[in-house]
Amino acid sequence: MTNGTGKLAVVTGASSGIGFELAQLVAADGYDLIIAADETDIHDAAAKLKDEGANVVSIVADLSDEEGVEELVAEIAKAGRPVDLLFANAGRGLGHGFLDQDDAEWLRVIDTNIVGTLLLIKKVGRQMRERGEGRILSIAGFMPGTFQAVYNGTKAFIDSFSFALREELRDTGVTVTCLMPGPTETRFFERAGLLDTKVGQDEKDDPADVAKAGYDAVLAGEGDVVSGWKNKIQSSLANVTPAETLAKQHRKMAEPGSADR
């Protein structure tokens, strides 16, 4: 990292969407950046950030396996400084019914959203705990995801994990914040094969607004933040609505072909 002397932030899944918006916010606050994604578009994102004056290093790394995580950790080590902010934003979605999904695809969702995320958080989190300072953001959810069963299941896991880890780290100087976004205007729906669904075609939240809500919550050390007024209402209702009912509601949004109904 060229002439890096300031505080350091790491953002995964930063090639577009919420991750890129988080990177812009971090850069605007003067942090040096290491950004990662599993696609070469991450270098285009870095170029945009550099044009805005950011000191940034980009790396293509598949965070669905330990090798990819180690590649990112090695890049972090080159910076020669501790990580102040970790935004564990990388995630992979997958639509359609579970029994019809290719095994390699749903396993990669689990490996990216859970295994890789936890490996990275553990490696960076240990260093944060040792020095008694640091902030971590994870991306989670709470609703049973009919026709997104594996994806939503991984996000429910991250939700539970984040709150448990936050409590384990209480009084250490390290905080964990869980961002719970609603449907957001990103490439997620295209990649997950959800463009023919109602949720894929409906109007969605602005990723810049979602990122700002998450970023503000991280800096404040909050435990969780639900972005978007519509999502806040839905999350409040979810706390008192039976899971079976929530699953039925999600079917209306994510069932293949629902965009035409």
Coordinates of C-alpha atoms in Angstrom, one line a residue:
M1 CA 0.0 0.0 0.0
T2 CA 1.6 3.2 -1.2
N3 CA 2.5 5.8 1.5
G4 CA -0.1 4.3 3.9
T5 CA 0.1 6.0 7.3
G6 CA -3.5 6.4 8.3
K7 CA -6.1 4.0 9.8
L8 CA -6.9 0.9 7.8
A9 CA -10.3 -0.5 6.7
V10 CA -11.0 -3.7 4.9
V11 CA -14.1 -4.1 2.8
T12 CA -15.1 -7.4 1.2
G13 CA -17.6 -7.7 -1.7
A14 CA -16.6 -4.1 -2.6
S15 CA -16.8 -4.3 -6.4
S16 CA -20.3 -2.9 -6.4
G17 CA -23.5 -2.4 -4.4
I18 CA -23.4 -1.9 -0.6
G19 CA -19.7 -2.9 -0.4
F20 CA -18.6 -0.3 -2.9
E21 CA -20.7 2.4 -1.1
L22 CA -19.1 1.4 2.2
A23 CA -15.7 1.7 0.7
Q24 CA -16.6 5.2 -0.5
L25 CA -17.7 6.3 2.9
V26 CA -14.6 4.9 4.6
A27 CA -12.3 6.6 2.0
A28 CA -14.1 9.9 2.5
D29 CA -13.3 9.7 6.2
G30 CA -9.6 9.3 5.4
Y31 CA -9.1 5.6 6.0
D32 CA -6.7 3.7 3.8
L33 CA -8.4 0.8 2.1
I34 CA -8.0 -2.8 1.2
I35 CA -10.9 -4.0 -0.9
A36 CA -11.7 -7.5 -2.1
A37 CA -14.1 -9.5 -4.3
D38 CA -14.1 -12.7 -6.3
E39 CA -14.2 -10.8 -9.7
T40 CA -11.8 -8.5 -11.6
D41 CA -14.4 -5.7 -11.3
I42 CA -12.8 -5.0 -7.9
H43 CA -9.9 -3.3 -9.8
D44 CA -12.4 -1.0 -11.5
A45 CA -13.8 -0.1 -8.2
A46 CA -10.4 0.6 -6.8
A47 CA -9.7 2.9 -9.8
K48 CA -12.8 4.9 -9.1
L49 CA -11.8 5.2 -5.4
K50 CA -8.3 6.4 -6.4
D51 CA -9.8 9.0 -8.7
E52 CA -11.6 10.3 -5.6
G53 CA -8.3 10.5 -3.7
A54 CA -8.4 7.2 -1.8
N55 CA -5.3 5.2 -0.9
V56 CA -6.6 1.8 -1.9
V57 CA -5.3 -1.7 -2.7
S58 CA -7.6 -4.2 -4.5
I59 CA -7.4 -8.0 -4.5
V60 CA -9.3 -10.7 -6.4
A61 CA -9.9 -13.4 -3.8
D62 CA -12.5 -16.1 -3.6
L63 CA -13.6 -15.9 0.0
S64 CA -15.6 -19.1 -0.2
D65 CA -12.5 -21.1 0.7
E66 CA -9.6 -20.9 3.2
E67 CA -7.0 -20.2 0.4
G68 CA -8.9 -17.1 -0.7
V69 CA -9.2 -15.8 2.9
E70 CA -5.4 -16.4 3.4
E71 CA -4.7 -14.4 0.3
L72 CA -6.6 -11.5 1.7
V73 CA -5.0 -11.8 5.1
A74 CA -1.6 -11.8 3.5
E75 CA -2.5 -8.6 1.7
I76 CA -3.6 -7.1 5.0
A77 CA -0.2 -8.1 6.5
K78 CA 1.6 -6.2 3.8
A79 CA 0.0 -3.0 5.0
G80 CA 2.0 -3.2 8.2
R81 CA -0.8 -1.8 10.3
P82 CA -3.7 -3.2 12.2
V83 CA -7.2 -3.2 10.8
D84 CA -9.4 -0.6 12.4
L85 CA -12.6 -1.4 10.5
L86 CA -13.6 -4.7 8.9
F87 CA -16.7 -4.8 6.7
A88 CA -17.4 -8.5 6.1
N89 CA -19.8 -7.7 3.3
A90 CA -19.0 -10.5 0.8
G91 CA -22.0 -12.7 0.1
R92 CA -23.5 -15.0 -2.5
G93 CA -27.2 -15.5 -3.2
L94 CA -29.1 -18.3 -4.9
G95 CA -32.7 -18.4 -6.0
H96 CA -35.2 -21.2 -6.9
G97 CA -36.3 -24.3 -4.8
F98 CA -33.6 -26.0 -2.8
L99 CA -34.2 -29.5 -4.3
D100 CA -33.7 -28.0 -7.8
Q101 CA -30.4 -26.2 -7.0
D102 CA -27.1 -27.5 -8.1
D103 CA -25.2 -28.9 -5.1
A104 CA -22.0 -27.0 -6.0
E105 CA -23.9 -23.7 -6.1
W106 CA -25.7 -24.0 -2.7
L107 CA -22.5 -25.3 -1.1
R108 CA -20.6 -22.2 -2.4
V109 CA -23.3 -20.0 -0.8
I110 CA -22.7 -21.6 2.5
D111 CA -18.9 -21.5 2.1
T112 CA -18.9 -17.8 1.1
N113 CA -21.6 -16.5 3.5
I114 CA -20.6 -18.5 6.6
V115 CA -17.3 -20.4 6.3
G116 CA -15.2 -17.7 4.6
T117 CA -16.9 -14.9 6.6
L118 CA -16.1 -16.6 9.9
L119 CA -12.5 -17.4 9.0
L120 CA -11.9 -13.8 8.1
I121 CA -13.6 -12.4 11.2
K122 CA -11.6 -14.8 13.4
K123 CA -8.2 -13.9 11.9
V124 CA -8.8 -10.1 11.9
G125 CA -10.9 -10.2 15.1
R126 CA -8.1 -11.8 17.1
Q127 CA -5.7 -9.0 16.2
M128 CA -8.3 -6.5 17.2
R129 CA -8.8 -8.1 20.5
E130 CA -5.1 -8.3 21.2
R131 CA -4.7 -4.5 20.8
G132 CA -8.1 -3.7 22.4
E133 CA -9.6 -1.8 19.5
G134 CA -11.6 -2.4 16.3
R135 CA -15.0 -2.6 14.7
I136 CA -16.6 -5.3 12.6
L137 CA -19.7 -5.2 10.4
S138 CA -21.5 -8.3 9.2
I139 CA -24.5 -8.5 6.9
A140 CA -27.4 -10.6 8.1
G141 CA -31.1 -11.2 7.9
F142 CA -34.0 -12.8 9.9
M143 CA -36.8 -14.0 7.5
P144 CA -37.2 -17.6 6.3
G145 CA -36.5 -17.3 2.6
T146 CA -38.8 -19.5 0.5
F147 CA -37.0 -20.1 -2.8
Q148 CA -33.9 -18.6 -1.2
A149 CA -33.8 -21.2 1.6
V150 CA -30.0 -21.6 1.7
Y151 CA -29.1 -17.9 1.3
N152 CA -31.6 -16.8 4.0
G153 CA -30.5 -19.6 6.2
T154 CA -26.9 -18.4 6.1
K155 CA -28.0 -14.9 6.9
A156 CA -29.9 -16.1 9.9
F157 CA -26.8 -17.9 11.1
I158 CA -24.7 -14.7 10.7
D159 CA -27.4 -12.8 12.6
S160 CA -27.1 -15.2 15.6
F161 CA -23.3 -15.5 15.3
S162 CA -22.8 -11.7 15.3
F163 CA -24.8 -11.0 18.4
A164 CA -23.1 -13.9 20.3
L165 CA -19.6 -12.7 19.2
R166 CA -20.5 -9.2 20.2
E167 CA -21.3 -10.3 23.7
E168 CA -18.1 -12.4 23.8
L169 CA -16.1 -9.3 23.0
R170 CA -17.9 -7.1 25.5
D171 CA -15.4 -4.9 27.4
T172 CA -12.5 -5.8 25.0
G173 CA -12.7 -2.6 22.9
V174 CA -13.9 -4.5 19.9
T175 CA -17.5 -4.1 18.6
V176 CA -19.6 -6.2 16.2
T177 CA -22.4 -4.6 14.3
C178 CA -25.0 -6.5 12.3
L179 CA -26.5 -4.7 9.3
M180 CA -29.9 -6.1 8.2
P181 CA -30.7 -4.6 4.8
G182 CA -34.0 -5.1 2.9
P183 CA -34.0 -5.7 -0.9
T184 CA -31.4 -3.3 -2.3
E185 CA -30.7 -2.2 -5.8
T186 CA -27.6 -4.2 -6.5
R187 CA -26.4 -7.0 -8.8
F188 CA -27.4 -9.5 -6.2
F189 CA -30.7 -10.4 -7.9
E190 CA -29.2 -10.9 -11.3
R191 CA -26.4 -13.1 -9.9
A192 CA -28.9 -15.1 -7.8
G193 CA -31.2 -15.8 -10.7
L194 CA -34.0 -13.8 -9.2
L195 CA -34.8 -11.4 -12.0
D196 CA -38.1 -13.2 -12.9
T197 CA -39.4 -12.8 -9.3
K198 CA -41.5 -10.1 -7.7
V199 CA -38.7 -9.0 -5.4
G200 CA -36.3 -9.0 -8.4
Q201 CA -38.6 -6.5 -10.3
D202 CA -39.9 -4.4 -7.4
E203 CA -38.4 -1.0 -6.4
K204 CA -35.6 -1.5 -3.9
D205 CA -33.5 0.5 -1.5
D206 CA -30.6 2.7 -2.6
P207 CA -27.3 0.9 -1.7
A208 CA -25.8 4.3 -0.7
D209 CA -28.5 4.8 1.9
V210 CA -28.1 1.2 3.2
A211 CA -24.3 1.6 3.4
K212 CA -24.6 4.9 5.3
A213 CA -27.0 3.3 7.9
G214 CA -24.5 0.5 8.4
Y215 CA -21.5 2.7 8.5
D216 CA -23.0 5.1 11.1
A217 CA -24.0 2.1 13.3
V218 CA -20.5 0.7 13.1
L219 CA -18.9 4.0 14.2
A220 CA -21.4 4.3 17.0
G221 CA -20.6 0.7 18.1
E222 CA -24.3 -0.3 17.8
G223 CA -25.3 -4.0 17.9
D224 CA -27.5 -3.9 14.9
V225 CA -29.2 -1.7 12.4
V226 CA -32.2 -2.3 10.1
S227 CA -32.0 -0.1 7.0
G228 CA -35.0 1.3 5.1
W229 CA -38.3 2.3 6.6
K230 CA -40.2 -0.5 4.8
N231 CA -37.7 -3.1 6.1
K232 CA -37.9 -1.7 9.6
I233 CA -41.7 -2.3 9.6
Q234 CA -41.2 -5.8 8.2
S235 CA -38.6 -6.6 10.8
S236 CA -40.8 -5.4 13.6
L237 CA -43.6 -7.5 12.3
A238 CA -41.3 -10.5 11.9
N239 CA -40.6 -10.5 15.6
V240 CA -44.3 -11.4 16.3
T241 CA -45.2 -13.3 13.2
P242 CA -44.9 -17.1 13.1
A243 CA -42.1 -18.4 10.9
E244 CA -44.5 -20.4 8.8
T245 CA -46.4 -17.2 7.9
L246 CA -43.2 -15.4 7.1
A247 CA -42.2 -18.3 4.8
K248 CA -45.5 -18.0 2.9
Q249 CA -45.0 -14.3 2.6
H250 CA -41.6 -14.7 1.2
R251 CA -42.9 -17.2 -1.4
K252 CA -45.0 -14.4 -2.9
M253 CA -41.8 -12.3 -3.4
A254 CA -39.2 -14.9 -4.5
E255 CA -41.1 -17.8 -6.3
P256 CA -39.8 -18.1 -9.9
G257 CA -42.2 -16.4 -12.3
S258 CA -43.8 -14.3 -9.5
A259 CA -42.9 -11.1 -11.4
D260 CA -45.6 -11.8 -13.9
R261 CA -48.4 -12.4 -11.3

